[in-house]
Coordinates of N, CA, C and O in Angstrom, one line a residue:
X1 N 0.3 -1.3 0.2 CA 0.0 -0.5 0.1 C 0.7 1.4 -0.1 O 2.3 1.4 0.5
X2 N 0.0 2.1 -0.8 CA 1.4 3.6 -0.4 C 1.0 3.8 0.9 O 0.2 3.8 1.7
X3 N 2.0 4.5 1.2 CA 2.3 5.0 2.5 C 1.5 6.0 2.7 O 1.5 6.5 4.1
X4 N 1.4 7.1 1.6 CA 0.1 8.1 1.9 C -1.1 7.9 2.2 O -1.6 8.0 3.3
X5 N -1.7 6.5 1.5 CA -2.5 5.7 2.3 C -2.7 5.7 3.5 O -3.8 5.1 4.5
X6 N -1.6 4.6 4.0 CA -1.5 3.8 5.4 C -1.5 5.0 6.5 O -2.0 5.0 7.5
X7 N -0.9 6.0 5.6 CA -1.0 7.5 7.0 C -2.2 7.6 7.1 O -2.6 8.1 8.6
X8 N -2.8 7.7 6.1 CA -4.6 8.5 6.2 C -5.1 7.5 7.3 O -6.1 8.1 7.8
X9 N -4.7 6.0 6.6 CA -5.9 5.2 7.5 C -5.3 5.4 8.8 O -6.0 5.0 9.6
X10 N -3.8 5.7 9.1 CA -3.8 5.5 10.9 C -4.1 6.5 11.4 O -4.7 6.5 12.4
X11 N -4.4 7.7 10.7 CA -4.9 9.2 11.5 C -6.7 8.9 11.2 O -6.9 9.1 12.3
X12 N -7.0 8.0 10.5 CA -8.6 7.6 10.6 C -8.8 7.3 12.0 O -9.7 7.2 12.5
X13 N -8.0 6.3 12.0 CA -8.1 4.8 13.0 C -7.7 5.6 14.0 O -8.4 5.4 15.6
X14 N -7.2 6.4 14.4 CA -6.3 7.6 15.5 C -8.1 8.2 15.9 O -8.4 8.5 17.2
X15 N -8.0 9.3 15.1 CA -9.5 9.9 15.3 C -11.0 9.0 16.2 O -11.4 9.9 16.9
X16 N -10.7 8.1 15.7 CA -12.1 7.0 15.6 C -11.5 6.5 17.2 O -12.2 6.4 17.9
X17 N -10.2 5.7 17.4 CA -10.0 5.7 18.8 C -10.4 6.8 19.7 O -10.8 6.2 20.9
X18 N -10.3 8.1 19.4 CA -10.1 8.9 20.6 C -11.5 9.7 21.0 O -12.2 9.8 22.1
X19 N -12.4 9.2 20.0 CA -13.8 9.7 19.4 C -14.5 8.7 20.7 O -15.1 9.2 21.2
X20 N -13.9 7.6 20.6 CA -14.9 5.9 20.8 C -14.5 6.4 22.8 O -15.1 6.1 23.2
X21 N -13.1 6.3 22.7 CA -12.2 6.3 24.2 C -13.3 7.6 24.6 O -14.1 7.5 26.0
X22 N -13.2 8.6 24.2 CA -13.9 10.0 25.1 C -15.3 9.5 25.2 O -15.8 10.1 26.7
X23 N -16.1 9.2 24.4 CA -17.6 8.6 24.5 C -17.5 7.6 25.4 O -18.4 8.2 26.1
X24 N -16.9 6.7 25.6 CA -17.2 5.9 26.9 C -17.0 6.4 27.9 O -17.3 6.3 28.7
X25 N -15.6 7.0 28.2 CA -15.1 7.7 29.1 C -16.1 8.4 30.3 O -16.7 8.6 31.2
X26 N -16.9 9.5 29.0 CA -17.9 10.7 29.2 C -19.2 9.9 30.0 O -19.5 10.3 31.3
X27 N -19.4 8.8 29.0 CA -20.6 8.2 29.9 C -20.7 7.1 30.8 O -21.7 7.0 32.1
X28 N -19.5 6.7 31.1 CA -18.9 5.8 32.0 C -18.6 6.0 33.4 O -18.8 5.6 34.5
X29 N -18.1 7.4 33.4 CA -17.1 7.8 34.5 C -18.2 8.5 35.5 O -19.6 8.9 35.2
X30 N -18.5 8.3 36.9 CA -19.7 8.9 37.6 C -19.7 10.5 37.4 O -18.3 11.1 37.7
X31 N -20.7 11.0 37.9 CA -20.8 12.6 37.4 C -20.1 13.7 36.4 O -19.9 14.0 36.3
X32 N -21.0 12.5 35.5 CA -20.5 13.2 34.2 C -21.6 14.2 33.7 O -22.2 14.6 34.6
X33 N -21.4 14.3 32.1 CA -21.9 15.8 32.1 C -24.2 15.7 31.7 O -23.9 16.9 32.4
X34 N -24.2 14.6 32.2 CA -25.6 14.6 32.3 C -26.6 14.6 33.8 O -27.6 15.5 34.1
X35 N -24.5 14.3 34.6 CA -25.3 14.3 35.6 C -25.5 15.5 36.6 O -26.1 16.6 37.1
X36 N -24.5 16.5 36.2 CA -24.1 17.6 36.1 C -25.5 18.7 35.5 O -26.1 19.3 36.3
X37 N -26.0 18.4 34.5 CA -27.0 19.1 33.6 C -28.4 18.7 34.8 O -28.8 19.8 34.8
X38 N -28.6 17.5 35.0 CA -29.7 17.3 36.1 C -29.6 18.1 36.9 O -31.1 18.5 37.4
X39 N -28.6 18.4 37.5 CA -28.5 18.8 39.4 C -28.3 20.4 39.1 O -29.1 21.0 39.8
X40 N -28.5 20.8 37.5 CA -28.4 22.3 37.4 C -29.5 22.7 37.5 O -30.2 24.0 37.6
X41 N -30.4 21.6 36.4 CA -31.9 22.4 36.5 C -32.5 21.4 37.5 O -33.9 22.6 38.1
X42 N -32.1 21.2 38.6 CA -33.1 20.5 39.8 C -32.7 22.0 40.3 O -33.4 22.6 41.1
X43 N -31.3 22.7 40.2 CA -31.7 23.8 41.4 C -32.2 25.0 40.7 O -32.3 26.2 41.6
X44 N -32.4 24.9 39.1 CA -33.0 25.9 39.1 C -34.8 25.7 39.0 O -34.9 26.6 38.8
X45 N -35.0 24.8 39.9 CA -36.5 24.8 39.9 C -37.3 24.0 39.1 O -38.5 24.5 38.9
X46 N -36.1 23.2 38.0 CA -37.5 23.0 36.6 C -38.1 21.4 37.4 O -37.8 20.8 38.5
X47 N -39.3 21.3 36.6 CA -40.2 19.9 36.6 C -39.6 18.4 37.0 O -38.7 18.5 36.0
X48 N -38.8 18.3 38.1 CA -38.0 17.2 37.7 C -39.2 15.9 36.8 O -37.6 15.0 36.8
X49 N -40.4 15.6 37.1 CA -40.1 15.0 36.2 C -39.8 14.9 34.5 O -39.6 13.8 34.0
X50 N -39.3 16.3 34.4 CA -39.7 16.7 32.8 C -37.5 16.9 32.7 O -37.2 16.8 31.7
X51 N -36.6 16.3 33.5 CA -35.2 16.9 33.5 C -34.8 16.0 32.4 O -33.7 16.5 32.2
X52 N -35.2 14.5 32.7 CA -34.5 14.0 32.2 C -34.4 14.1 30.3 O -34.0 13.7 29.6
X53 N -35.9 14.4 30.2 CA -36.3 15.1 28.8 C -35.5 15.7 28.6 O -34.9 16.0 27.2
X54 N -35.6 17.1 29.5 CA -34.9 18.3 28.6 C -32.9 17.9 28.3 O -32.6 18.5 27.9
X55 N -32.9 17.2 29.4 CA -31.5 16.7 29.5 C -31.0 16.5 28.2 O -30.0 16.3 27.2
X56 N -32.2 14.9 27.5 CA -31.8 14.6 26.4 C -32.2 15.2 25.6 O -30.8 15.4 24.5
X57 N -33.1 16.0 25.2 CA -32.9 17.6 24.4 C -31.3 17.8 24.1 O -31.4 19.0 23.2
X58 N -31.4 18.7 25.6 CA -30.3 19.3 25.1 C -28.5 18.8 24.7 O -27.9 19.4 23.9
X59 N -28.1 17.7 24.9 CA -27.5 16.7 24.0 C -28.2 16.1 23.3 O -26.6 15.8 22.3
X60 N -28.9 16.0 23.0 CA -29.4 15.6 21.2 C -29.1 14.2 21.2 O -29.3 13.3 20.3
X61 N -29.1 13.2 22.2 CA -29.3 11.6 22.5 C -29.7 11.5 24.0 O -30.1 12.5 25.0
X62 N -30.2 10.5 24.3 CA -30.6 10.0 25.2 C -30.1 9.1 26.1 O -29.2 7.9 25.8
X63 N -29.6 9.8 27.1 CA -28.4 9.3 28.5 C -29.3 7.7 28.7 O -28.4 7.4 29.9
X64 N -30.1 7.7 29.3 CA -30.9 6.6 29.8 C -31.0 5.7 29.0 O -30.9 4.3 29.5
X65 N -30.9 5.7 27.6 CA -30.7 3.7 27.0 C -29.3 3.9 27.5 O -28.7 4.0 27.6
X66 N -29.3 2.1 26.4 CA -28.4 1.5 26.3 C -27.2 2.4 25.6 O -27.6 3.3 24.7
X67 N -25.7 1.5 26.2 CA -24.9 2.3 25.1 C -24.6 2.7 24.3 O -24.0 3.6 23.4
X68 N -24.8 1.5 23.4 CA -25.2 1.3 21.6 C -25.2 2.1 21.3 O -25.1 2.6 19.8
X69 N -27.0 2.2 21.8 CA -27.6 3.1 20.9 C -27.0 5.3 20.7 O -27.8 5.6 20.6
X70 N -26.8 5.0 22.2 CA -25.8 6.2 22.7 C -25.1 6.6 21.9 O -24.9 8.2 21.0
X71 N -24.2 5.3 21.7 CA -22.8 5.3 20.6 C -23.5 5.7 19.1 O -23.1 6.6 18.8
X72 N -24.6 5.3 18.4 CA -24.6 5.8 17.4 C -25.6 7.0 16.9 O -25.0 7.9 16.4
X73 N -26.2 7.2 17.7 CA -26.7 8.7 18.4 C -25.7 10.0 18.2 O -25.2 10.4 17.5
X74 N -24.8 9.5 18.8 CA -23.3 10.5 19.1 C -23.0 10.3 17.5 O -22.5 11.6 17.3
X75 N -22.7 9.3 16.9 CA -21.8 9.1 15.9 C -22.2 10.0 14.8 O -22.0 10.9 14.2
X76 N -23.9 9.5 14.8 CA -24.3 10.3 13.8 C -24.8 12.3 13.7 O -24.3 12.6 13.3
X77 N -24.5 11.9 15.0 CA -24.6 13.7 15.2 C -23.3 14.5 14.9 O -23.2 15.2 14.5
X78 N -21.9 13.5 15.2 CA -20.5 14.1 14.5 C -20.8 14.5 13.3 O -20.4 15.1 13.1
X79 N -20.9 12.6 12.6 CA -20.8 13.0 11.4 C -22.1 14.5 10.5 O -21.6 14.4 9.7
X80 N -22.8 14.8 11.3 CA -23.6 15.6 10.8 C -22.4 17.3 10.5 O -23.7 18.1 10.8
X81 N -22.0 17.1 11.5 CA -21.6 18.6 12.2 C -21.9 18.8 13.8 O -21.2 19.8 14.0
X82 N -23.0 18.2 14.2 CA -23.4 18.8 15.5 C -22.5 18.4 17.0 O -22.3 17.0 17.2
X83 N -21.7 20.0 16.9 CA -20.6 19.0 18.1 C -21.0 19.4 19.9 O -20.7 19.3 20.9
X84 N -22.8 19.8 19.8 CA -23.0 20.0 21.1 C -23.6 21.4 21.3 O -23.0 22.2 20.5
X85 N -24.1 21.4 22.6 CA -23.9 22.4 23.1 C -23.3 23.2 24.2 O -23.3 22.1 25.2
X86 N -22.8 24.2 24.2 CA -22.1 24.4 25.3 C -23.1 24.5 26.6 O -23.7 25.1 26.7
X87 N -22.6 24.4 27.7 CA -23.0 24.3 29.1 C -22.8 25.7 29.2 O -23.5 26.6 30.1
X88 N -21.7 27.3 29.4 CA -21.2 28.0 29.8 C -22.1 28.9 29.1 O -22.8 29.9 29.3
X89 N -22.0 29.0 27.5 CA -22.4 29.8 26.7 C -23.9 29.7 26.0 O -24.9 30.8 25.8
X90 N -24.2 28.5 26.4 CA -25.8 28.0 25.8 C -26.2 28.0 24.1 O -26.9 28.0 23.8
X91 N -24.8 27.9 23.5 CA -24.9 28.3 22.3 C -24.1 26.5 21.5 O -23.6 26.0 22.1
X92 N -24.4 26.6 20.0 CA -23.6 25.6 19.9 C -22.4 25.4 19.5 O -21.4 26.9 19.1
X93 N -21.5 24.4 20.3 CA -20.3 24.5 20.4 C -19.3 24.7 18.9 O -18.6 25.5 18.7
X94 N -19.7 24.1 17.9 CA -19.3 24.4 16.3 C -19.4 25.5 16.3 O -18.4 26.2 15.4
X95 N -20.9 26.5 16.1 CA -20.5 27.6 16.0 C -19.4 28.9 16.4 O -18.7 29.3 16.8
X96 N -18.8 28.3 17.9 CA -17.9 28.8 19.0 C -16.7 28.6 18.4 O -15.5 29.6 18.4
X97 N -16.7 27.4 18.3 CA -15.4 26.8 17.4 C -14.7 27.7 15.9 O -13.7 28.4 15.7
X98 N -15.8 28.3 15.3 CA -16.0 28.9 13.9 C -15.1 30.4 14.4 O -14.8 30.7 13.7
X99 N -15.7 30.5 15.6 CA -15.9 32.3 15.8 C -14.1 32.1 16.3 O -13.9 33.1 16.0
X100 N -14.1 31.2 16.7 CA -12.6 31.5 17.8 C -11.7 31.5 16.8 O -10.4 31.2 17.1
X101 N -11.5 30.3 15.4 CA -11.2 29.8 14.4 C -10.2 30.9 14.1 O -8.6 30.4 14.3
X102 N -10.3 32.5 13.4 CA -9.4 33.1 13.2 C -8.1 33.6 13.9 O -7.4 33.8 13.7
X103 N -8.7 33.8 15.4 CA -7.5 34.6 16.3 C -7.3 33.4 16.7 O -5.8 33.7 16.8
X104 N -7.4 32.2 16.6 CA -6.4 31.0 16.8 C -5.0 30.8 16.1 O -4.2 30.7 16.3
X105 N -5.8 31.1 14.5 CA -4.8 31.0 13.9 C -3.9 32.3 13.5 O -2.6 31.7 13.3
X106 N -4.6 33.3 14.0 CA -3.7 34.2 13.8 C -2.4 34.0 14.7 O -1.3 34.6 14.9
X107 N -3.0 33.7 16.0 CA -1.8 33.9 17.3 C -1.2 32.4 16.9 O 0.4 32.8 17.3
X108 N -1.2 31.4 16.3 CA -0.7 30.3 16.1 C 0.4 31.1 15.1 O 2.0 30.6 14.9
X109 N -0.2 31.3 14.3 CA 0.9 32.1 13.0 C 2.1 33.2 13.6 O 3.4 33.0 12.9
X110 N 1.4 33.5 14.8 CA 2.6 35.0 14.9 C 3.8 34.1 15.8 O 4.5 33.9 15.7
X111 N 2.8 33.3 16.5 CA 4.2 32.4 17.4 C 5.2 31.7 16.9 O 6.2 31.2 17.0
X112 N 4.6 30.9 15.7 CA 5.3 30.2 14.7 C 6.4 31.8 14.1 O 7.4 30.9 13.7
X113 N 6.3 32.1 13.6 CA 7.2 32.9 12.8 C 8.1 33.9 13.8 O 9.7 33.5 13.6
X114 N 7.7 34.2 15.0 CA 8.5 34.4 16.1 C 10.0 33.4 16.9 O 10.6 33.6 17.2
X115 N 9.0 32.0 16.8 CA 9.9 31.2 17.5 C 11.0 30.5 16.5 O 11.8 30.5 16.8
X116 N 10.4 30.7 14.8 CA 11.7 30.2 13.7 C 12.5 31.2 14.1 O 13.4 31.4 13.3
X117 N 11.9 32.6 14.1 CA 12.7 33.6 14.4 C 13.7 34.2 14.8 O 15.0 33.8 14.6
X118 N 13.5 33.9 16.2 CA 14.3 33.3 17.5 C 15.1 32.2 17.5 O 16.4 32.6 17.6
X119 N 14.9 31.2 17.1 CA 15.9 30.5 17.2 C 16.9 30.4 15.7 O 17.9 30.0 15.8
X120 N 16.4 30.9 14.5 CA 17.7 31.4 13.7 C 18.6 32.3 13.7 O 19.5 31.9 14.2
X121 N 18.5 33.3 14.9 CA 19.1 34.1 15.5 C 19.5 33.5 16.6 O 21.2 33.8 16.6
X122 N 19.2 32.8 16.9 CA 20.1 32.2 18.3 C 21.2 30.9 18.1 O 22.2 31.3 17.9
X123 N 20.4 30.1 17.2 CA 21.7 29.1 16.3 C 22.7 30.1 15.4 O 23.5 29.7 15.7
X124 N 22.7 31.4 14.8 CA 23.1 31.7 14.6 C 24.7 32.3 15.1 O 25.4 32.1 14.9
X125 N 23.8 33.0 16.4 CA 24.7 33.3 17.0 C 25.4 32.4 17.9 O 27.2 32.3 18.7
X126 N 25.3 31.1 18.4 CA 25.8 29.8 19.0 C 26.4 29.1 17.7 O 28.0 28.8 18.1
X127 N 26.1 29.5 16.6 CA 28.0 29.0 15.1 C 28.9 30.0 15.4 O 29.5 29.9 15.2
X128 N 28.2 31.0 15.1 CA 29.3 32.2 14.9 C 30.5 32.4 16.4 O 31.5 32.3 16.3
X129 N 29.7 32.1 17.7 CA 30.3 31.6 18.7 C 30.9 30.4 19.2 O 31.0 29.9 20.0
X130 N 31.0 29.9 18.1 CA 31.2 28.1 18.1 C 32.8 28.0 19.3 O 33.8 28.3 18.9
X131 N 32.2 27.3 20.4 CA 33.1 26.1 21.4 C 33.3 27.2 22.9 O 33.9 27.2 23.3
X132 N 32.6 28.3 22.2 CA 33.1 29.8 23.7 C 31.9 29.6 24.5 O 31.5 28.6 25.0
X133 N 32.5 29.9 25.9 CA 31.2 29.6 26.9 C 29.7 30.2 26.7 O 28.7 29.7 26.9
X134 N 29.7 30.9 25.8 CA 28.3 31.5 25.2 C 27.7 29.9 24.4 O 26.3 30.4 24.9
X135 N 28.1 29.8 23.7 CA 27.9 28.6 23.0 C 27.4 27.5 24.1 O 26.6 26.7 23.8
X136 N 28.1 27.0 24.6 CA 28.0 26.2 25.6 C 27.2 26.1 26.8 O 26.5 25.3 27.3
X137 N 26.7 27.6 27.4 CA 25.8 27.6 28.3 C 24.5 28.2 27.7 O 23.6 27.6 27.8
X138 N 24.7 28.2 26.2 CA 23.0 28.6 25.5 C 22.5 27.4 25.3 O 21.4 26.8 24.9
X139 N 23.6 25.9 24.9 CA 23.4 25.1 24.2 C 22.8 24.1 25.8 O 21.8 23.5 25.7
X140 N 23.4 24.4 26.5 CA 22.9 23.5 28.5 C 21.6 24.2 28.3 O 21.0 23.2 28.9
X141 N 21.8 25.3 28.2 CA 20.0 26.0 28.3 C 18.8 25.4 28.1 O 17.8 25.2 27.8
X142 N 19.2 25.5 26.2 CA 18.5 25.6 25.1 C 17.7 23.5 25.4 O 16.8 23.1 24.9
X143 N 19.0 23.0 25.9 CA 18.6 21.4 26.0 C 17.5 21.0 27.7 O 17.1 20.2 27.4
X144 N 18.3 21.9 28.5 CA 17.3 22.2 29.7 C 15.4 22.1 29.7 O 15.0 22.0 29.8
X145 N 15.6 23.5 28.6 CA 14.8 24.6 28.3 C 13.4 23.4 27.6 O 12.1 23.0 27.8
X146 N 14.1 22.6 26.7 CA 13.0 21.4 26.0 C 13.1 20.0 26.8 O 12.1 19.9 26.3
X147 N 13.6 19.9 27.5 CA 13.1 18.9 28.4 C 11.7 19.2 29.3 O 11.2 18.2 29.7
X148 N 11.7 20.4 29.2 CA 10.3 20.9 30.3 C 9.5 21.1 29.5 O 9.2 21.6 28.6
X149 N 8.3 20.5 30.2 CA 7.2 20.1 28.9 C 6.6 21.9 28.6 O 6.2 22.7 29.3
X150 N 6.0 21.7 27.6 CA 5.4 23.4 27.4 C 4.6 23.6 28.4 O 4.1 25.0 28.8
X151 N 3.3 23.1 28.9 CA 2.1 23.9 30.0 C 2.9 24.0 31.3 O 2.6 24.9 32.1
X152 N 4.2 23.2 31.9 CA 4.9 23.8 33.0 C 5.3 25.6 32.8 O 5.3 26.3 33.5
X153 N 6.2 25.3 31.5 CA 6.6 26.8 31.0 C 6.0 27.6 31.2 O 5.6 29.2 30.8
X154 N 4.5 27.7 30.3 CA 3.4 28.6 30.1 C 2.6 29.1 31.3 O 2.7 30.0 31.8
X155 N 2.4 28.0 32.3 CA 2.3 28.5 33.7 C 3.3 28.7 34.8 O 2.6 30.4 35.1
X156 N 4.7 29.1 33.9 CA 5.5 29.9 34.7 C 5.8 31.0 34.1 O 6.1 32.4 34.7
X157 N 5.4 31.0 32.4 CA 5.6 32.7 31.8 C 4.4 33.3 32.2 O 4.6 34.8 32.2
X158 N 3.1 32.4 32.9 CA 1.9 33.4 33.2 C 2.2 34.0 34.5 O 1.7 35.2 34.7
X159 N 2.9 32.8 35.6 CA 2.8 33.7 36.7 C 4.3 34.5 37.0 O 3.6 36.0 37.2
X160 N 4.8 34.6 36.0 CA 5.9 36.0 35.7 C 5.4 37.5 34.9 O 5.4 38.2 35.6
X161 N 4.5 36.8 33.9 CA 4.0 38.0 33.1 C 3.2 38.5 33.7 O 3.0 39.4 34.1
X162 N 2.1 37.2 33.8 CA 0.6 37.9 34.3 C 0.6 38.9 35.7 O -0.4 39.4 35.9
X163 N 1.4 37.7 36.4 CA 0.6 38.1 37.3 C 1.6 38.5 38.8 O 1.5 39.9 39.3
X164 N 2.9 38.9 38.2 CA 4.4 39.3 38.9 C 4.6 40.8 38.6 O 4.6 41.4 39.5
X165 N 4.5 40.8 37.0 CA 5.0 42.2 36.3 C 3.3 42.7 36.0 O 3.7 44.3 35.7
X166 N 2.6 41.8 36.0 CA 1.2 42.6 35.6 C 1.1 43.2 34.2 O 0.8 44.5 34.1
X167 N 1.7 42.9 33.3 CA 1.6 42.8 32.3 C 0.4 42.4 31.4 O 0.3 43.2 30.2
X168 N -0.3 41.6 31.7 CA -1.5 41.2 31.0 C -2.6 40.4 32.3 O -2.3 41.0 33.4
X169 N -3.7 41.5 31.8 CA -4.7 40.9 32.1 C -5.2 39.8 33.0 O -4.6 38.7 32.5

């Protein structure tokens, strides 16, 4: 088989596995989204007899039915582009994602260009100062920093720039 076809089949397999795994985890873990929504509706004083029906309508599937029927409903909704409704905003998730997409692409592209630019400048400096203390210290620092997970670096940067220096809201 052609290499790209194999890669495409693996990609589809991974996506299918992630979707299925997420579905099973959300449905099988105690205190899932349906239980949360039922509790929210009960606190709002909605009619307890209709809470299950309201939750089913909100999610687009019946959480009380058998797991295989829920899975089929879930996959049919996904295939039609229905990602459900946001708890927080009360709008369709797909609509919210499309609203955020332009800004996400903008931030990602700026970050990519900046990281490439900085990497080229720093790499050029290390190559120019080959064997010097700048090269050795910089190489050690680069190897150390790349070993730290990105989310930890992000939290440290937020702590420094947003909390300590108050540069961001």
